[in-house]
Amino acid sequence: MRPNSITFIGGGNMAASLIGGLIADGFDPTRIFVSDPDKEQLSQLAARYRIHAAADNQSAVEAAEVVVLAVKPQVLEAVARDLAEALQASRPLVISIAAGVREAALLDWIGEGIALVRSMPNTPAMIQAGATGLHASAGVNDAQRNQAESILRAVGLTRWVEDEAQIDAVTALSGSGPAYFFLVMEAMEAAAVELGLDSESARLLTLQTALGAARMAIESRDAPATLRQKVTSPGGTTEKALGILEEGGLRDLFKDALLGAKTRSEELSKILAKT
């Protein structure tokens, strides 16, 4: 085994984000290996980060301490089954970042007895501002939990869930969540233009307001409800706007949206398990 080494199977955007985050966090790039069928992409990754480009998946995982499965869910079964013998021989910690593929299916493909962690990162991981939910199988020890957490923490916040079914809720909240905020920003920007602002001013003011609100929520000890109350003067403009949003059923819309995303995540998991 290559001590303290990490192999990425798949060199797409999320793998590149994790590799970049790990190196920025001080991880030795000479201990990182990556395999990808796209040889041009593989070469670019190796040159950019000074990491090892593996000839194929088999050689990439042979002596790895940690293997990150970073391929699309639709091809994960074929990749995992092909790696099963090598993984059973070396017994690394395996981390899957494939959405919707459950632990039972993964262990069926790679074989029982492998320490497996499922993770659900989101796209802001690409700028080291991600939010990732993690779930450990029964075979994962404390040291391996720490390893998995340190890898995903390199690109943002991490939270463990003890029940694997909660990964579907994580998917609905933070996995899909960036798109909800993009939609809100899109709507605010469009409304501001209709109110007479030029498009560039509407865009920049919207984006900075979203950034500022998020930073205040992160850095404050107050709950979002308290922060909202603090900026809502009785009889003022904010109170008027919030009243319209409440009357329009904003809270119920978000509840229904997250429930719909969670239900779809559960459906997709069942479909992927059968393919």
mmCIF file of C-alpha atoms in Angstrom:
data_model
loop_
_atom_site.group_PDB
_atom_site.id
_atom_site.type_symbol
_atom_site.label_atom_id
_atom_site.label_comp_id
_atom_site.label_asym_id
_atom_site.label_seq_id
_atom_site.Cartn_x
_atom_site.Cartn_y
_atom_site.Cartn_z
ATOM 1 C CA MET A 1 0.000 0.000 0.000
ATOM 2 C CA ARG A 2 1.099 3.553 -0.766
ATOM 3 C CA PRO A 3 0.695 5.198 2.664
ATOM 4 C CA ASN A 4 -1.402 8.360 2.712
ATOM 5 C CA SER A 5 -2.149 8.104 -1.013
ATOM 6 C CA ILE A 6 -5.403 8.958 -2.757
ATOM 7 C CA THR A 7 -6.558 7.646 -6.116
ATOM 8 C CA PHE A 8 -9.355 9.290 -8.074
ATOM 9 C CA ILE A 9 -11.256 7.119 -10.526
ATOM 10 C CA GLY A 10 -12.611 9.770 -12.863
ATOM 11 C CA GLY A 11 -11.045 13.150 -13.503
ATOM 12 C CA GLY A 12 -14.081 15.368 -14.064
ATOM 13 C CA ASN A 13 -14.960 18.700 -12.485
ATOM 14 C CA MET A 14 -15.676 17.398 -8.996
ATOM 15 C CA ALA A 15 -12.517 15.296 -8.895
ATOM 16 C CA ALA A 16 -10.492 18.294 -10.089
ATOM 17 C CA SER A 17 -12.109 20.420 -7.371
ATOM 18 C CA LEU A 18 -11.202 17.898 -4.681
ATOM 19 C CA ILE A 19 -7.660 17.559 -5.986
ATOM 20 C CA GLY A 20 -7.212 21.324 -6.073
ATOM 21 C CA GLY A 21 -8.689 21.698 -2.593
ATOM 22 C CA LEU A 22 -6.481 18.988 -1.136
ATOM 23 C CA ILE A 23 -3.328 20.524 -2.576
ATOM 24 C CA ALA A 24 -4.349 24.007 -1.414
ATOM 25 C CA ASP A 25 -4.875 22.456 2.023
ATOM 26 C CA GLY A 26 -1.283 21.197 2.033
ATOM 27 C CA PHE A 27 -1.700 17.625 0.765
ATOM 28 C CA ASP A 28 1.362 16.298 -1.084
ATOM 29 C CA PRO A 29 0.471 16.128 -4.829
ATOM 30 C CA THR A 30 2.929 13.267 -5.320
ATOM 31 C CA ARG A 31 0.550 11.130 -3.217
ATOM 32 C CA ILE A 32 -2.388 11.761 -5.567
ATOM 33 C CA PHE A 33 -3.158 9.449 -8.517
ATOM 34 C CA VAL A 34 -5.931 9.821 -11.085
ATOM 35 C CA SER A 35 -7.341 7.654 -13.848
ATOM 36 C CA ASP A 36 -9.707 8.746 -16.610
ATOM 37 C CA PRO A 37 -10.544 7.393 -20.091
ATOM 38 C CA ASP A 38 -10.151 10.893 -21.537
ATOM 39 C CA LYS A 39 -6.372 10.946 -21.973
ATOM 40 C CA GLU A 40 -6.250 14.646 -22.846
ATOM 41 C CA GLN A 41 -8.148 15.576 -19.711
ATOM 42 C CA LEU A 42 -5.963 13.226 -17.686
ATOM 43 C CA SER A 43 -2.814 14.834 -19.082
ATOM 44 C CA GLN A 44 -4.112 18.321 -18.293
ATOM 45 C CA LEU A 45 -4.900 17.339 -14.703
ATOM 46 C CA ALA A 46 -1.474 15.827 -14.207
ATOM 47 C CA ALA A 47 0.270 18.880 -15.620
ATOM 48 C CA ARG A 48 -1.849 21.385 -13.713
ATOM 49 C CA TYR A 49 -1.553 19.782 -10.284
ATOM 50 C CA ARG A 50 1.719 17.811 -10.630
ATOM 51 C CA ILE A 51 -0.065 14.581 -9.750
ATOM 52 C CA HIS A 52 0.308 11.060 -11.182
ATOM 53 C CA ALA A 53 -1.715 10.042 -14.235
ATOM 54 C CA ALA A 54 -2.398 6.310 -14.035
ATOM 55 C CA ALA A 55 -2.351 4.120 -17.119
ATOM 56 C CA ASP A 56 -5.690 2.518 -16.194
ATOM 57 C CA ASN A 57 -8.111 2.033 -13.306
ATOM 58 C CA GLN A 58 -6.539 -1.233 -12.191
ATOM 59 C CA SER A 59 -3.043 0.132 -11.737
ATOM 60 C CA ALA A 60 -4.442 3.281 -10.137
ATOM 61 C CA VAL A 61 -6.071 1.428 -7.227
ATOM 62 C CA GLU A 62 -3.555 -1.372 -6.717
ATOM 63 C CA ALA A 63 -1.822 0.148 -3.679
ATOM 64 C CA ALA A 64 -3.999 3.156 -2.856
ATOM 65 C CA GLU A 65 -4.938 3.865 0.742
ATOM 66 C CA VAL A 66 -8.039 5.814 -0.345
ATOM 67 C CA VAL A 67 -9.990 5.425 -3.589
ATOM 68 C CA VAL A 68 -12.477 8.111 -4.622
ATOM 69 C CA LEU A 69 -15.082 6.947 -7.135
ATOM 70 C CA ALA A 70 -15.761 10.120 -9.113
ATOM 71 C CA VAL A 71 -17.522 8.786 -12.205
ATOM 72 C CA LYS A 72 -21.066 9.386 -13.387
ATOM 73 C CA PRO A 73 -23.718 7.289 -11.595
ATOM 74 C CA GLN A 74 -24.787 5.688 -14.875
ATOM 75 C CA VAL A 75 -21.360 4.114 -15.444
ATOM 76 C CA LEU A 76 -20.447 3.439 -11.819
ATOM 77 C CA GLU A 77 -21.640 -0.173 -11.809
ATOM 78 C CA ALA A 78 -19.415 -1.163 -14.726
ATOM 79 C CA VAL A 79 -16.426 0.684 -13.247
ATOM 80 C CA ALA A 80 -16.982 -0.729 -9.758
ATOM 81 C CA ARG A 81 -17.387 -4.333 -10.926
ATOM 82 C CA ASP A 82 -14.220 -4.016 -12.985
ATOM 83 C CA LEU A 83 -12.331 -2.808 -9.893
ATOM 84 C CA ALA A 84 -13.809 -5.333 -7.452
ATOM 85 C CA GLU A 85 -10.936 -7.817 -7.525
ATOM 86 C CA ALA A 86 -8.270 -5.126 -7.080
ATOM 87 C CA LEU A 87 -10.223 -3.441 -4.279
ATOM 88 C CA GLN A 88 -10.732 -6.739 -2.470
ATOM 89 C CA ALA A 89 -7.000 -7.364 -2.666
ATOM 90 C CA SER A 90 -5.856 -3.980 -1.351
ATOM 91 C CA ARG A 91 -8.849 -3.100 0.908
ATOM 92 C CA PRO A 92 -8.609 0.708 0.717
ATOM 93 C CA LEU A 93 -11.137 3.177 2.061
ATOM 94 C CA VAL A 94 -13.569 3.798 -0.814
ATOM 95 C CA ILE A 95 -15.380 7.129 -1.082
ATOM 96 C CA SER A 96 -18.207 7.476 -3.601
ATOM 97 C CA ILE A 97 -19.285 10.923 -4.764
ATOM 98 C CA ALA A 98 -21.823 9.490 -7.231
ATOM 99 C CA ALA A 99 -25.302 10.810 -6.570
ATOM 100 C CA GLY A 100 -28.082 8.320 -5.986
ATOM 101 C CA VAL A 101 -26.057 5.101 -5.768
ATOM 102 C CA ARG A 102 -26.768 3.420 -2.455
ATOM 103 C CA GLU A 103 -24.346 1.601 -0.197
ATOM 104 C CA ALA A 104 -25.981 -1.793 -0.767
ATOM 105 C CA ALA A 105 -25.586 -1.513 -4.537
ATOM 106 C CA LEU A 106 -21.979 -0.352 -4.265
ATOM 107 C CA LEU A 107 -21.029 -3.184 -1.919
ATOM 108 C CA ASP A 108 -22.747 -5.649 -4.218
ATOM 109 C CA TRP A 109 -20.563 -4.412 -7.088
ATOM 110 C CA ILE A 110 -17.211 -4.136 -5.258
ATOM 111 C CA GLY A 111 -17.786 -6.902 -2.708
ATOM 112 C CA GLU A 112 -18.574 -6.970 0.978
ATOM 113 C CA GLY A 113 -16.048 -6.023 3.623
ATOM 114 C CA ILE A 114 -14.832 -2.832 1.954
ATOM 115 C CA ALA A 115 -14.830 0.333 4.072
ATOM 116 C CA LEU A 116 -17.219 2.570 2.144
ATOM 117 C CA VAL A 117 -18.258 6.193 2.590
ATOM 118 C CA ARG A 118 -21.037 7.748 0.512
ATOM 119 C CA SER A 119 -20.834 11.484 0.006
ATOM 120 C CA MET A 120 -23.077 14.110 -1.528
ATOM 121 C CA PRO A 121 -21.050 17.206 -2.426
ATOM 122 C CA ASN A 122 -22.491 20.155 -4.344
ATOM 123 C CA THR A 123 -21.196 22.315 -7.189
ATOM 124 C CA PRO A 124 -19.760 25.162 -5.053
ATOM 125 C CA ALA A 125 -17.102 22.606 -4.109
ATOM 126 C CA MET A 126 -15.528 23.777 -7.372
ATOM 127 C CA ILE A 127 -14.601 27.041 -5.636
ATOM 128 C CA GLN A 128 -13.862 25.442 -2.233
ATOM 129 C CA ALA A 129 -17.239 26.610 -0.901
ATOM 130 C CA GLY A 130 -19.089 23.307 -0.990
ATOM 131 C CA ALA A 131 -21.421 21.586 1.426
ATOM 132 C CA THR A 132 -21.128 17.802 1.622
ATOM 133 C CA GLY A 133 -23.153 15.162 3.435
ATOM 134 C CA LEU A 134 -21.337 11.958 4.399
ATOM 135 C CA HIS A 135 -22.475 8.489 5.456
ATOM 136 C CA ALA A 136 -20.165 5.692 6.590
ATOM 137 C CA SER A 137 -20.852 1.983 6.156
ATOM 138 C CA ALA A 138 -20.435 -0.357 9.112
ATOM 139 C CA GLY A 139 -16.909 -1.276 8.002
ATOM 140 C CA VAL A 140 -15.507 2.254 8.348
ATOM 141 C CA ASN A 141 -13.370 2.871 11.427
ATOM 142 C CA ASP A 142 -12.747 6.191 13.178
ATOM 143 C CA ALA A 143 -9.455 6.825 11.389
ATOM 144 C CA GLN A 144 -11.121 6.262 8.018
ATOM 145 C CA ARG A 145 -14.005 8.570 8.932
ATOM 146 C CA ASN A 146 -11.414 11.245 9.672
ATOM 147 C CA GLN A 147 -9.700 10.549 6.345
ATOM 148 C CA ALA A 148 -12.953 10.895 4.405
ATOM 149 C CA GLU A 149 -13.904 14.050 6.253
ATOM 150 C CA SER A 150 -10.512 15.676 5.676
ATOM 151 C CA ILE A 151 -10.742 14.993 1.925
ATOM 152 C CA LEU A 152 -14.212 16.474 1.497
ATOM 153 C CA ARG A 153 -13.537 19.278 3.984
ATOM 154 C CA ALA A 154 -10.830 20.518 1.594
ATOM 155 C CA VAL A 155 -13.632 21.894 -0.596
ATOM 156 C CA GLY A 156 -16.013 23.189 2.076
ATOM 157 C CA LEU A 157 -18.220 22.183 4.985
ATOM 158 C CA THR A 158 -18.938 18.530 5.823
ATOM 159 C CA ARG A 159 -21.698 16.942 7.901
ATOM 160 C CA TRP A 160 -22.169 13.256 8.772
ATOM 161 C CA VAL A 161 -25.560 11.570 8.715
ATOM 162 C CA GLU A 162 -25.979 8.304 10.609
ATOM 163 C CA ASP A 163 -28.937 7.019 8.559
ATOM 164 C CA GLU A 164 -28.108 6.537 4.885
ATOM 165 C CA ALA A 165 -31.669 7.483 3.940
ATOM 166 C CA GLN A 166 -30.866 11.013 5.112
ATOM 167 C CA ILE A 167 -28.530 11.383 2.132
ATOM 168 C CA ASP A 168 -31.692 11.886 0.058
ATOM 169 C CA ALA A 169 -32.591 14.839 2.280
ATOM 170 C CA VAL A 170 -29.037 16.173 1.906
ATOM 171 C CA THR A 171 -29.424 15.857 -1.867
ATOM 172 C CA ALA A 172 -32.667 17.837 -1.748
ATOM 173 C CA LEU A 173 -31.194 20.534 0.490
ATOM 174 C CA SER A 174 -27.546 21.187 -0.338
ATOM 175 C CA GLY A 175 -27.052 18.966 -3.375
ATOM 176 C CA SER A 176 -29.759 20.724 -5.394
ATOM 177 C CA GLY A 177 -29.784 23.831 -3.198
ATOM 178 C CA PRO A 178 -27.439 26.068 -5.224
ATOM 179 C CA ALA A 179 -29.968 26.025 -8.066
ATOM 180 C CA TYR A 180 -32.696 27.303 -5.724
ATOM 181 C CA PHE A 181 -30.585 30.305 -4.791
ATOM 182 C CA PHE A 182 -29.652 30.901 -8.437
ATOM 183 C CA LEU A 183 -33.382 30.974 -9.261
ATOM 184 C CA VAL A 184 -34.063 33.496 -6.468
ATOM 185 C CA MET A 185 -31.180 35.672 -7.703
ATOM 186 C CA GLU A 186 -32.456 35.375 -11.270
ATOM 187 C CA ALA A 187 -35.947 36.472 -10.183
ATOM 188 C CA MET A 188 -34.651 39.392 -8.092
ATOM 189 C CA GLU A 189 -32.429 40.608 -10.923
ATOM 190 C CA ALA A 190 -35.275 40.467 -13.438
ATOM 191 C CA ALA A 191 -37.625 42.296 -11.073
ATOM 192 C CA ALA A 192 -35.014 45.015 -10.464
ATOM 193 C CA VAL A 193 -34.677 45.597 -14.211
ATOM 194 C CA GLU A 194 -38.464 45.945 -14.473
ATOM 195 C CA LEU A 195 -38.264 48.547 -11.692
ATOM 196 C CA GLY A 196 -35.914 50.595 -13.860
ATOM 197 C CA LEU A 197 -32.372 49.540 -12.936
ATOM 198 C CA ASP A 198 -29.936 48.793 -15.744
ATOM 199 C CA SER A 199 -29.107 45.113 -16.127
ATOM 200 C CA GLU A 200 -25.499 45.354 -14.892
ATOM 201 C CA SER A 201 -26.483 47.248 -11.740
ATOM 202 C CA ALA A 202 -29.335 44.809 -11.091
ATOM 203 C CA ARG A 203 -26.957 41.867 -11.473
ATOM 204 C CA LEU A 204 -24.166 43.201 -9.271
ATOM 205 C CA LEU A 205 -26.476 44.461 -6.535
ATOM 206 C CA THR A 206 -28.307 41.119 -6.486
ATOM 207 C CA LEU A 207 -25.115 39.065 -6.288
ATOM 208 C CA GLN A 208 -23.506 41.211 -3.609
ATOM 209 C CA THR A 209 -26.704 41.181 -1.557
ATOM 210 C CA ALA A 210 -26.819 37.366 -1.731
ATOM 211 C CA LEU A 211 -23.148 37.125 -0.756
ATOM 212 C CA GLY A 212 -23.542 39.591 2.094
ATOM 213 C CA ALA A 213 -26.627 37.856 3.489
ATOM 214 C CA ALA A 214 -24.889 34.461 3.368
ATOM 215 C CA ARG A 215 -21.785 35.822 5.105
ATOM 216 C CA MET A 216 -23.881 37.465 7.812
ATOM 217 C CA ALA A 217 -25.759 34.207 8.407
ATOM 218 C CA ILE A 218 -22.501 32.225 8.601
ATOM 219 C CA GLU A 219 -20.641 34.668 10.837
ATOM 220 C CA SER A 220 -23.505 35.587 13.165
ATOM 221 C CA ARG A 221 -24.630 33.575 16.176
ATOM 222 C CA ASP A 222 -28.209 34.576 15.389
ATOM 223 C CA ALA A 223 -30.589 32.272 13.549
ATOM 224 C CA PRO A 224 -31.757 33.415 10.092
ATOM 225 C CA ALA A 225 -35.169 34.228 11.575
ATOM 226 C CA THR A 226 -33.542 36.603 14.070
ATOM 227 C CA LEU A 227 -31.418 38.237 11.370
ATOM 228 C CA ARG A 228 -34.541 38.706 9.263
ATOM 229 C CA GLN A 229 -36.353 40.342 12.161
ATOM 230 C CA LYS A 230 -33.429 42.693 12.807
ATOM 231 C CA VAL A 231 -33.583 44.133 9.295
ATOM 232 C CA THR A 232 -37.391 44.343 9.190
ATOM 233 C CA SER A 233 -38.613 47.682 10.505
ATOM 234 C CA PRO A 234 -42.331 47.856 11.381
ATOM 235 C CA GLY A 235 -44.222 49.519 8.583
ATOM 236 C CA GLY A 236 -41.132 49.668 6.367
ATOM 237 C CA THR A 237 -40.260 48.486 2.889
ATOM 238 C CA THR A 238 -38.782 45.140 3.983
ATOM 239 C CA GLU A 239 -41.864 44.259 6.007
ATOM 240 C CA LYS A 240 -44.057 45.032 2.995
ATOM 241 C CA ALA A 241 -41.983 42.820 0.682
ATOM 242 C CA LEU A 242 -41.779 39.949 3.167
ATOM 243 C CA GLY A 243 -45.523 40.087 3.727
ATOM 244 C CA ILE A 244 -46.134 39.608 0.024
ATOM 245 C CA LEU A 245 -43.729 36.636 -0.073
ATOM 246 C CA GLU A 246 -45.423 35.051 2.955
ATOM 247 C CA GLU A 247 -48.886 35.582 1.484
ATOM 248 C CA GLY A 248 -47.671 33.953 -1.718
ATOM 249 C CA GLY A 249 -46.859 30.771 0.198
ATOM 250 C CA LEU A 250 -43.078 30.928 -0.092
ATOM 251 C CA ARG A 251 -42.486 28.604 2.876
ATOM 252 C CA ASP A 252 -44.862 25.946 1.555
ATOM 253 C CA LEU A 253 -43.302 26.211 -1.911
ATOM 254 C CA PHE A 254 -39.845 25.495 -0.502
ATOM 255 C CA LYS A 255 -41.158 22.632 1.618
ATOM 256 C CA ASP A 256 -42.873 21.086 -1.410
ATOM 257 C CA ALA A 257 -39.794 21.664 -3.593
ATOM 258 C CA LEU A 258 -37.419 19.922 -1.180
ATOM 259 C CA LEU A 259 -39.881 17.068 -0.680
ATOM 260 C CA GLY A 260 -40.125 16.665 -4.444
ATOM 261 C CA ALA A 261 -36.332 16.623 -4.805
ATOM 262 C CA LYS A 262 -35.992 14.089 -1.978
ATOM 263 C CA THR A 263 -38.642 11.818 -3.509
ATOM 264 C CA ARG A 264 -36.934 12.020 -6.900
ATOM 265 C CA SER A 265 -33.582 11.176 -5.292
ATOM 266 C CA GLU A 266 -35.163 8.048 -3.785
ATOM 267 C CA GLU A 267 -36.663 7.091 -7.156
ATOM 268 C CA LEU A 268 -33.358 7.544 -8.979
ATOM 269 C CA SER A 269 -31.565 5.401 -6.369
ATOM 270 C CA LYS A 270 -33.968 2.550 -7.074
ATOM 271 C CA ILE A 271 -33.515 2.925 -10.831
ATOM 272 C CA LEU A 272 -29.721 2.942 -10.568
ATOM 273 C CA ALA A 273 -29.778 -0.135 -8.331
ATOM 274 C CA LYS A 274 -31.602 -2.064 -11.059
ATOM 275 C CA THR A 275 -29.418 -1.043 -14.002
#
